[in-house]
């Protein structure tokens, strides 16, 4: 599995840059991924929760896109 690199875009709803990538489990857990989850750069979701496979999650307003 390839981890995302760089910065996610700003939230189109609230303009916050407190935005995480969304990964859908099951994923292969490793130290780097665990660190990114801990620092809220990545949020993990069960695969069945989002059939649309949205990519980004805004920590500020909760918008997912
Ligand atoms: Zn937002």
GROMACS .gro file of C-alpha atoms and ligand atoms in nm:
model
   66
    1UNK     CA    1   0.000   0.000   0.000
    2UNK     CA    2   0.124   0.346  -0.088
    3UNK     CA    3   0.083   0.622   0.164
    4UNK     CA    4  -0.028   0.962   0.039
    5UNK     CA    5   0.238   1.229   0.014
    6UNK     CA    6   0.235   1.604   0.039
    7UNK     CA    7  -0.051   1.808   0.171
    8UNK     CA    8  -0.421   1.749   0.119
    9UNK     CA    9  -0.612   2.045  -0.026
   10UNK     CA   10  -0.800   2.292   0.189
   11UNK     CA   11  -1.156   2.211   0.285
   12UNK     CA   12  -1.389   2.347   0.014
   13UNK     CA   13  -1.660   2.412   0.275
   14UNK     CA   14  -1.485   2.591   0.560
   15UNK     CA   15  -1.142   2.666   0.411
   16UNK     CA   16  -0.959   2.487   0.693
   17UNK     CA   17  -0.627   2.323   0.616
   18UNK     CA   18  -0.688   2.075   0.897
   19UNK     CA   19  -0.770   1.810   0.640
   20UNK     CA   20  -0.684   1.440   0.645
   21UNK     CA   21  -0.674   1.170   0.385
   22UNK     CA   22  -0.931   0.896   0.426
   23UNK     CA   23  -0.810   0.539   0.398
   24UNK     CA   24  -1.048   0.247   0.395
   25UNK     CA   25  -0.969  -0.060   0.598
   26UNK     CA   26  -0.842  -0.318   0.584
   27UNK     CA   27  -0.507  -0.151   0.540
   28UNK     CA   28  -0.159  -0.272   0.610
   29UNK     CA   29  -0.060  -0.108   0.937
   30UNK     CA   30   0.295   0.007   0.982
   31UNK     CA   31   0.481   0.264   1.189
   32UNK     CA   32   0.454   0.537   0.932
   33UNK     CA   33   0.081   0.487   0.888
   34UNK     CA   34   0.026   0.469   1.264
   35UNK     CA   35   0.213   0.796   1.301
   36UNK     CA   36   0.002   0.962   1.033
   37UNK     CA   37  -0.315   0.847   1.206
   38UNK     CA   38  -0.185   0.974   1.538
   39UNK     CA   39  -0.108   1.314   1.390
   40UNK     CA   40  -0.449   1.316   1.217
   41UNK     CA   41  -0.308   1.325   0.869
   42UNK     CA   42  -0.499   1.009   0.793
   43UNK     CA   43  -0.833   0.883   0.918
   44UNK     CA   44  -0.924   0.517   0.887
   45UNK     CA   45  -1.276   0.414   0.792
   46UNK     CA   46  -1.433   0.075   0.740
   47UNK     CA   47  -1.463   0.014   0.366
   48UNK     CA   48  -1.839  -0.038   0.381
   49UNK     CA   49  -1.893   0.303   0.539
   50UNK     CA   50  -1.827   0.492   0.221
   51UNK     CA   51  -1.917   0.326  -0.107
   52UNK     CA   52  -1.827   0.651  -0.281
   53UNK     CA   53  -1.465   0.616  -0.172
   54UNK     CA   54  -1.419   0.974  -0.068
   55UNK     CA   55  -1.064   1.089  -0.031
   56UNK     CA   56  -1.048   1.374   0.219
   57UNK     CA   57  -1.190   1.446   0.561
   58UNK     CA   58  -1.202   1.788   0.726
   59UNK     CA   59  -1.131   1.774   1.099
   60UNK     CA   60  -1.271   2.122   1.136
   61UNK     CA   61  -1.624   2.084   0.998
   62UNK     CA   62  -1.646   1.708   0.935
   63UNK     CA   63  -1.697   1.744   0.561
   64UNK     CA   64  -1.582   1.444   0.360
   65UNK     CA   65  -1.513   1.459  -0.010
   66LIG    ZN1   66  -1.414   2.195   0.666
   0.00000   0.00000   0.00000
